[in-house]
GROMACS .gro file of C-alpha atoms in nm:
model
  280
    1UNK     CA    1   1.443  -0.493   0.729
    2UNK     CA    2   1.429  -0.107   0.774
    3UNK     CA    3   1.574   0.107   1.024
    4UNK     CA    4   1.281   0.161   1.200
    5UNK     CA    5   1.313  -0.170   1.348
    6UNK     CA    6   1.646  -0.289   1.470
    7UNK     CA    7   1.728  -0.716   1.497
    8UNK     CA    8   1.982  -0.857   1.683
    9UNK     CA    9   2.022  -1.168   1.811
   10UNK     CA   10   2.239  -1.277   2.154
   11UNK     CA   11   2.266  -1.629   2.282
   12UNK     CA   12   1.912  -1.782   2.144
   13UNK     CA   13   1.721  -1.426   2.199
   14UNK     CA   14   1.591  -1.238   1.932
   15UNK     CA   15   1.562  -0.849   2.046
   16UNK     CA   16   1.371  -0.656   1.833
   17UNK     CA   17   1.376  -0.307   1.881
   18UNK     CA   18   1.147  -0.022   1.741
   19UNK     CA   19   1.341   0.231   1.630
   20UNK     CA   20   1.171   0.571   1.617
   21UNK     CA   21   1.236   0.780   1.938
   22UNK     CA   22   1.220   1.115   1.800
   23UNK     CA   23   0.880   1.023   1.780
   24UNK     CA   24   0.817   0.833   2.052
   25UNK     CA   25   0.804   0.512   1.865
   26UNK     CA   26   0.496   0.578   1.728
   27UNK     CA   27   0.391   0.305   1.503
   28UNK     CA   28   0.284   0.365   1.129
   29UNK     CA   29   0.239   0.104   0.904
   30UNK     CA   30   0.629   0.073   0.779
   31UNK     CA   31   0.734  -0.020   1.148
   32UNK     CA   32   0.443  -0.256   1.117
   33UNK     CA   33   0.542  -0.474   0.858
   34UNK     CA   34   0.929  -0.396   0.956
   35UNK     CA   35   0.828  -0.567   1.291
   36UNK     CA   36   0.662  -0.884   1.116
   37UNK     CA   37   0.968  -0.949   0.952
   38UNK     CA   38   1.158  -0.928   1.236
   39UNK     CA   39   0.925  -1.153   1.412
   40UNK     CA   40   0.889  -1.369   1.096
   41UNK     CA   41   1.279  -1.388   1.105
   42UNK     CA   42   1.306  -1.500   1.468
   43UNK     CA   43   1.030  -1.776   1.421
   44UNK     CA   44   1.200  -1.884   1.138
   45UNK     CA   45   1.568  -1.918   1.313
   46UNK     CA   46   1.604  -2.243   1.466
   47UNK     CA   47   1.877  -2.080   1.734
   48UNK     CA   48   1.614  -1.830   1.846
   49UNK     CA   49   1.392  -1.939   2.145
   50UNK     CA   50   1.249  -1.643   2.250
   51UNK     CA   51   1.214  -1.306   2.135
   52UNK     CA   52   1.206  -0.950   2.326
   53UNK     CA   53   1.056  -0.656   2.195
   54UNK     CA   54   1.175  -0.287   2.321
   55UNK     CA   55   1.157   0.055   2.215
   56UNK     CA   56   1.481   0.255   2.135
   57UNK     CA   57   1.485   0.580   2.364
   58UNK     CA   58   1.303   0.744   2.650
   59UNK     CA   59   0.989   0.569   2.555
   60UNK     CA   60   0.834   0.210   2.462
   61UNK     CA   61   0.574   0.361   2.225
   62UNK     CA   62   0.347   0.652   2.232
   63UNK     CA   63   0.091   0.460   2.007
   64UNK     CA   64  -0.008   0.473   1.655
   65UNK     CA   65   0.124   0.714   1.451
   66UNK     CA   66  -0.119   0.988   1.377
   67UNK     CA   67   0.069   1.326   1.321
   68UNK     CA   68   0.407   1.226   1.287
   69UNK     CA   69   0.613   1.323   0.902
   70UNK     CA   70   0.573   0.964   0.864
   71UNK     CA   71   0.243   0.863   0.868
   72UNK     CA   72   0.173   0.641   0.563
   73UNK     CA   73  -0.207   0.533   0.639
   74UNK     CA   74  -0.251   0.629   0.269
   75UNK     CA   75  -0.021   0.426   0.149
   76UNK     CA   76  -0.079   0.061  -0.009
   77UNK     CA   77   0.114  -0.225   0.158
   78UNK     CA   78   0.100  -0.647   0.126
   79UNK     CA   79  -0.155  -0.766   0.307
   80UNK     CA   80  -0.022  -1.062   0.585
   81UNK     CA   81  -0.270  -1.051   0.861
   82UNK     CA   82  -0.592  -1.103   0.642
   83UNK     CA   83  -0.765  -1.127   0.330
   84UNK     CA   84  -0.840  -0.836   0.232
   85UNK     CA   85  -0.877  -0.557  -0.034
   86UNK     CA   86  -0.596  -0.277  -0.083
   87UNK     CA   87  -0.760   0.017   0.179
   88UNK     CA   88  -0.598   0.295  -0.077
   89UNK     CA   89  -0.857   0.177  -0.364
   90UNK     CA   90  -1.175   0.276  -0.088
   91UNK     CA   91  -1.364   0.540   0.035
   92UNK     CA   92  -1.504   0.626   0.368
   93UNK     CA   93  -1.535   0.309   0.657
   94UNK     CA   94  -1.460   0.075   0.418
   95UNK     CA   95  -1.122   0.212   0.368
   96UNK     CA   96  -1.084   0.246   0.747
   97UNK     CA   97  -1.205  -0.109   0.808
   98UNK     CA   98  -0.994  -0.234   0.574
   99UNK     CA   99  -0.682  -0.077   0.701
  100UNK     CA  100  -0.726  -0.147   1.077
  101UNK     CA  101  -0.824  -0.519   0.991
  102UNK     CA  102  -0.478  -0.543   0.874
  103UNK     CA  103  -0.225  -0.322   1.031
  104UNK     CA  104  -0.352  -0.344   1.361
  105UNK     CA  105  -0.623  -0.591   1.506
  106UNK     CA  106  -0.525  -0.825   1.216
  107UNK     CA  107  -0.108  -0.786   1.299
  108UNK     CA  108  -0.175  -0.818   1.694
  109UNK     CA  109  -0.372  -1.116   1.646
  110UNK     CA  110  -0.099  -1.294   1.437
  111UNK     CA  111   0.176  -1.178   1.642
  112UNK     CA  112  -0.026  -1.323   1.955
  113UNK     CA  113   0.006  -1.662   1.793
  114UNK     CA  114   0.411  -1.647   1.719
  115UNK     CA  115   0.513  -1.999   1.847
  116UNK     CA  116   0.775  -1.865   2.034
  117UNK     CA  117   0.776  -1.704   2.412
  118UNK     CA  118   0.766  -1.297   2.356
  119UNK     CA  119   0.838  -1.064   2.586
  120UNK     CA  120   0.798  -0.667   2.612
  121UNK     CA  121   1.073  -0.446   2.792
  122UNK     CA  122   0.890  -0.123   2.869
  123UNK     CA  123   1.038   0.217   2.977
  124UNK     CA  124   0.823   0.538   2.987
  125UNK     CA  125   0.515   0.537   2.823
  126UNK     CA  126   0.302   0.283   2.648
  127UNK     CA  127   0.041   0.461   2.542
  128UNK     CA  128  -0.269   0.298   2.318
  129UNK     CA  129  -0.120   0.157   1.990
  130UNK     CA  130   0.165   0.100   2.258
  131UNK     CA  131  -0.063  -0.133   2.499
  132UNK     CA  132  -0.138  -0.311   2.191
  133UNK     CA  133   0.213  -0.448   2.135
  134UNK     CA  134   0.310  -0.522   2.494
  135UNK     CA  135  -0.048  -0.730   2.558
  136UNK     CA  136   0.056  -0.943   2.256
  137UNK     CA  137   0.375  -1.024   2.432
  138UNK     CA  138   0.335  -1.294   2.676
  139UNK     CA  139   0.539  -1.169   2.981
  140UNK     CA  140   0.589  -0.777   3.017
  141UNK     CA  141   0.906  -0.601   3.196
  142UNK     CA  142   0.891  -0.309   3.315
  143UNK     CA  143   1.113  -0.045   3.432
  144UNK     CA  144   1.011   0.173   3.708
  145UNK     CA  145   0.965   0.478   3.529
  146UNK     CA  146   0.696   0.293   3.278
  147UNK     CA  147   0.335   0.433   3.262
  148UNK     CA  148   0.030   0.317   3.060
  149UNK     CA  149  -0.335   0.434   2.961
  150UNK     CA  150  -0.566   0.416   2.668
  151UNK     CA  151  -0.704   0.753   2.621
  152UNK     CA  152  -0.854   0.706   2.304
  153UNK     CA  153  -1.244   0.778   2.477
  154UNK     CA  154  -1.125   1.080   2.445
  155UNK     CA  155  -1.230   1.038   2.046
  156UNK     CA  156  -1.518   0.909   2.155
  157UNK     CA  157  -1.386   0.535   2.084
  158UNK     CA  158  -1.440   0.283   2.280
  159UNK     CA  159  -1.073   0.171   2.353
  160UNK     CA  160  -0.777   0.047   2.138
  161UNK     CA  161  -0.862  -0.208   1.843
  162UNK     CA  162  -0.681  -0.496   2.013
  163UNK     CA  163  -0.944  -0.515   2.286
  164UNK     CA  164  -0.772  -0.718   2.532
  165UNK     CA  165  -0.854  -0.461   2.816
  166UNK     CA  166  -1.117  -0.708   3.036
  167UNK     CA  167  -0.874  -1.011   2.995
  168UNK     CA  168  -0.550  -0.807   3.058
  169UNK     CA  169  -0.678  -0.609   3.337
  170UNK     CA  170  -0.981  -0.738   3.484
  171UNK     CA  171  -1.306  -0.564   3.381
  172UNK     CA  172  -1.297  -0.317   3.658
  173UNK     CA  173  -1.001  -0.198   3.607
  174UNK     CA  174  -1.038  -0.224   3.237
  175UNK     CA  175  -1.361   0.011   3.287
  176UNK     CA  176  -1.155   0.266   3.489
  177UNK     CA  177  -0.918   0.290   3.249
  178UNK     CA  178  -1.116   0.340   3.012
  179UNK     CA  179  -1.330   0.587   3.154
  180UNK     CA  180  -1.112   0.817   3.296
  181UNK     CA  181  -0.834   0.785   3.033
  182UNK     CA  182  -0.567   0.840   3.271
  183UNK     CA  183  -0.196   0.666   3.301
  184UNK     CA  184  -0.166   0.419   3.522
  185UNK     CA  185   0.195   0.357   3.710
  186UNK     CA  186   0.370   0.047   3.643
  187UNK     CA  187   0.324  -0.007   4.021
  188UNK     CA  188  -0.067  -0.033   3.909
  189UNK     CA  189   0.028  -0.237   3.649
  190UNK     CA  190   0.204  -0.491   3.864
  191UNK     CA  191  -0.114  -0.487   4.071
  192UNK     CA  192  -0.353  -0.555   3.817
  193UNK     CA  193  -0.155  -0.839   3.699
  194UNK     CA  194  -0.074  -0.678   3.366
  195UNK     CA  195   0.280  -0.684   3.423
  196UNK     CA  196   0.499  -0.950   3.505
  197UNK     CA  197   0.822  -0.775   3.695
  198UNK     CA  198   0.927  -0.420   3.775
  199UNK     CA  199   1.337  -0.348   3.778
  200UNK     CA  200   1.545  -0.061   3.795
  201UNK     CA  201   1.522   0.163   3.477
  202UNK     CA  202   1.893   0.105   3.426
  203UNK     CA  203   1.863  -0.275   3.440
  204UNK     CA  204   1.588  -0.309   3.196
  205UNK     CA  205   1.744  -0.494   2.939
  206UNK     CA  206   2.009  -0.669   3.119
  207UNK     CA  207   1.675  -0.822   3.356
  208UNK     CA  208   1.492  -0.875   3.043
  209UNK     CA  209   1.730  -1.072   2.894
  210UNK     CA  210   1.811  -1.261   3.220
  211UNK     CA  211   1.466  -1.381   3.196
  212UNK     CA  212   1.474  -1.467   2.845
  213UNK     CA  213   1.725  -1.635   2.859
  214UNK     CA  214   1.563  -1.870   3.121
  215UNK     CA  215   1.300  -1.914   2.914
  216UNK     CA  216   1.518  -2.036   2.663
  217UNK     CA  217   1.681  -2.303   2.835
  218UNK     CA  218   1.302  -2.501   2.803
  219UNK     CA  219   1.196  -2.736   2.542
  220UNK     CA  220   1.113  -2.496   2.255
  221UNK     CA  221   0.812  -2.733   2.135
  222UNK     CA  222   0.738  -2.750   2.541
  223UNK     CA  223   0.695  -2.333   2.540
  224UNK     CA  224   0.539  -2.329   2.238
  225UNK     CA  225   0.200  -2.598   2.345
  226UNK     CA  226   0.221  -2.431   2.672
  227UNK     CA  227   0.189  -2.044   2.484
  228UNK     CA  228  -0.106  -2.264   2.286
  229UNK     CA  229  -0.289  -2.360   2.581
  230UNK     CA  230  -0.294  -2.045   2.779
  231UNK     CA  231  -0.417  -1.876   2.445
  232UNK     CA  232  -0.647  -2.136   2.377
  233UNK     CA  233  -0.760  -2.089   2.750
  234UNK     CA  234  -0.819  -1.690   2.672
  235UNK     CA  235  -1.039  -1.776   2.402
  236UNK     CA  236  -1.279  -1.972   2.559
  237UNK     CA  237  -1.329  -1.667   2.796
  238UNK     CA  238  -1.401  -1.507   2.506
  239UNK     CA  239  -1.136  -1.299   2.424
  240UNK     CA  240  -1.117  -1.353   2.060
  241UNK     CA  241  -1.511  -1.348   2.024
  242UNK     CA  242  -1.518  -1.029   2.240
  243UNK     CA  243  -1.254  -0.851   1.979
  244UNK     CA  244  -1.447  -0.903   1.714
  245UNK     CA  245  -1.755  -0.721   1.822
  246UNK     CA  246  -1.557  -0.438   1.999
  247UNK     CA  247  -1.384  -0.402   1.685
  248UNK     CA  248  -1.719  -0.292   1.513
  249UNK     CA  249  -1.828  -0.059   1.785
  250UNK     CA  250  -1.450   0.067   1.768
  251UNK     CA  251  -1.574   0.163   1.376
  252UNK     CA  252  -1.880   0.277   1.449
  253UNK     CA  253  -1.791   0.514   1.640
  254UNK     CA  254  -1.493   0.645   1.348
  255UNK     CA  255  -1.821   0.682   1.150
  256UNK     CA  256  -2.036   0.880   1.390
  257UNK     CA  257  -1.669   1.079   1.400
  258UNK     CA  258  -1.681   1.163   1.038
  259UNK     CA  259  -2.061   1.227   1.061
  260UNK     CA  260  -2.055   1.456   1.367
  261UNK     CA  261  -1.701   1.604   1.342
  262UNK     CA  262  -1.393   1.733   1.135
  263UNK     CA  263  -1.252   1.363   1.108
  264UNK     CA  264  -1.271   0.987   1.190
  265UNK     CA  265  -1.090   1.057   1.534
  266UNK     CA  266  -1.340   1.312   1.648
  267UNK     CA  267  -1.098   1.625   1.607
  268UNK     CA  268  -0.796   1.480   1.818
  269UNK     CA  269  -0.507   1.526   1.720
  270UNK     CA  270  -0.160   1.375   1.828
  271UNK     CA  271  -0.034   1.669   2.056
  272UNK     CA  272  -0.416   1.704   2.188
  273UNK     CA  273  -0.386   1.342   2.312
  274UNK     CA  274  -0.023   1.384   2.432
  275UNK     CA  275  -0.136   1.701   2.674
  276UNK     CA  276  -0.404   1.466   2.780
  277UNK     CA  277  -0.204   1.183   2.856
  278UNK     CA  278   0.083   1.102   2.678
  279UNK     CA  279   0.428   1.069   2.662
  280UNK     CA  280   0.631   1.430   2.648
   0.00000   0.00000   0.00000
């Protein structure tokens, strides 16, 4: 474990916290695999029945880490999520494909199948990157100061890697989202279905953990054919199928970046997406 990523555990409930506020949690590749051992840890603990994942500070996550000191996308790292060559030894899309197959649609994916119940307590923003970990939790808490959007159009990308967006929110929604790239209120959220209760800033984690640990009085092999099934359910609407061919438009359109502009993401930069929409 690193310090990016604080464990605990309390009564059966694994709470996993990212642990990078002075940068709004953003998530680079070392709180990435910090995070799968966490969650690795908690699946493999026999007294842990459900886990919670929050964000230390004012924010859940601002997304993926793309101006921070600690950006590391050019550094190597073991390969969990799939099989697949080193990014650092590649050039161009291959070395972009091979990086975001791992690190993030790769990562969600295997995260989304953690036997165990997951949920996300979100305050302030959860932004992108930051929609990505709270859609592979099962249940999401929020507090009443949380806000969300995925304003990566704005690179002239068609939404996060983990496309979950039509499943999550409904393709409507999911369009409007998209299109305008604003934040949404957690009130929205609640509407939309995306998230599961709203409390009291304050009470986040004491409510978060009074559902967990509800959760947790269940038959663990009970929560974990019933997580199956609902999964299994989402698939068959073609969530999994729908990914995968977002995921190449999402990479196409890094190409016609690096064709057309000064980089892969179309000239953005972190603060230019923060003014637009992020977390301050």
């Amino acid at each position: 474990m690193t310090d990016v990523v604080r464990y605990e555990c309390r009564d059966g409930v694994a709470l996993v916290t990212m642990n990078r506020p002075e940068y709004r949690n953003a998530q680079n590749s070392a709180m990435t695999y910090a995070l799968d051992d966490a969650f690795t840890r908690a699946v493999d603990d026999v007294e842990v029945r459900v886990i919670v994942l929050a964000g230390e500070g004012k924010h859940f996550s601002a997304g993926h880490d793309i101006g921070s000191p600690g950006r590391d996308a050019d550094e190597s790292f073991d390969r969990r999520a799939v099989m697949w060559w080193d990014h650092t030894t590649r050039e161009g899309g291959d070395r972009r494909f091979a990086r975001e197959s791992e690190v993030y649609l790769g990562m969600c994916r295997r995260w989304r199948e953690i036997p165990k119940p997951m949920i996300a307590s979100v305050q302030g923003a959860c932004i992108a990157g930051g929609l990505m970990l709270a859609w592979v939790c099962d249940l999401i808490v929020a507090a009443d100061d949380a806000f969300f959007a995925d304003p990566v159009v704005r690179m002239g990308i068609p939404g996060v890697e983990y496309f979950a967006h039509p499943w999550v929110l409904g393709p409507r929604a999911a369009k409007e989202v998209l299109f305008t790239g604003e934040r949404f209120d957690v009130h929205q959220a609640r509407e939309w279905g995306m998230v599961s209760r709203v409390v009291p800033r304050a009470e986040l984690e004491q409510r978060t953990l009074e559902l967990a640990g509800k959760i947790a009085a269940m038959p663990s092999f009970g929560l974990a054919l019933a997580k199956k099934a609902v999964n299994q359910a989402e698939d068959l609407m073609g969530l999994r199928s729908g990914m995968d061919s977002v995921f190449g438009l999402h990479h196409f359109a890094h190409a016609h970046n690096a064709e057309t502009s000064t980089d892969s993401l179309g000239g953005q930069t972190a603060r230019s997406m923060r003014d637009g929409n992020g977390a301050r």
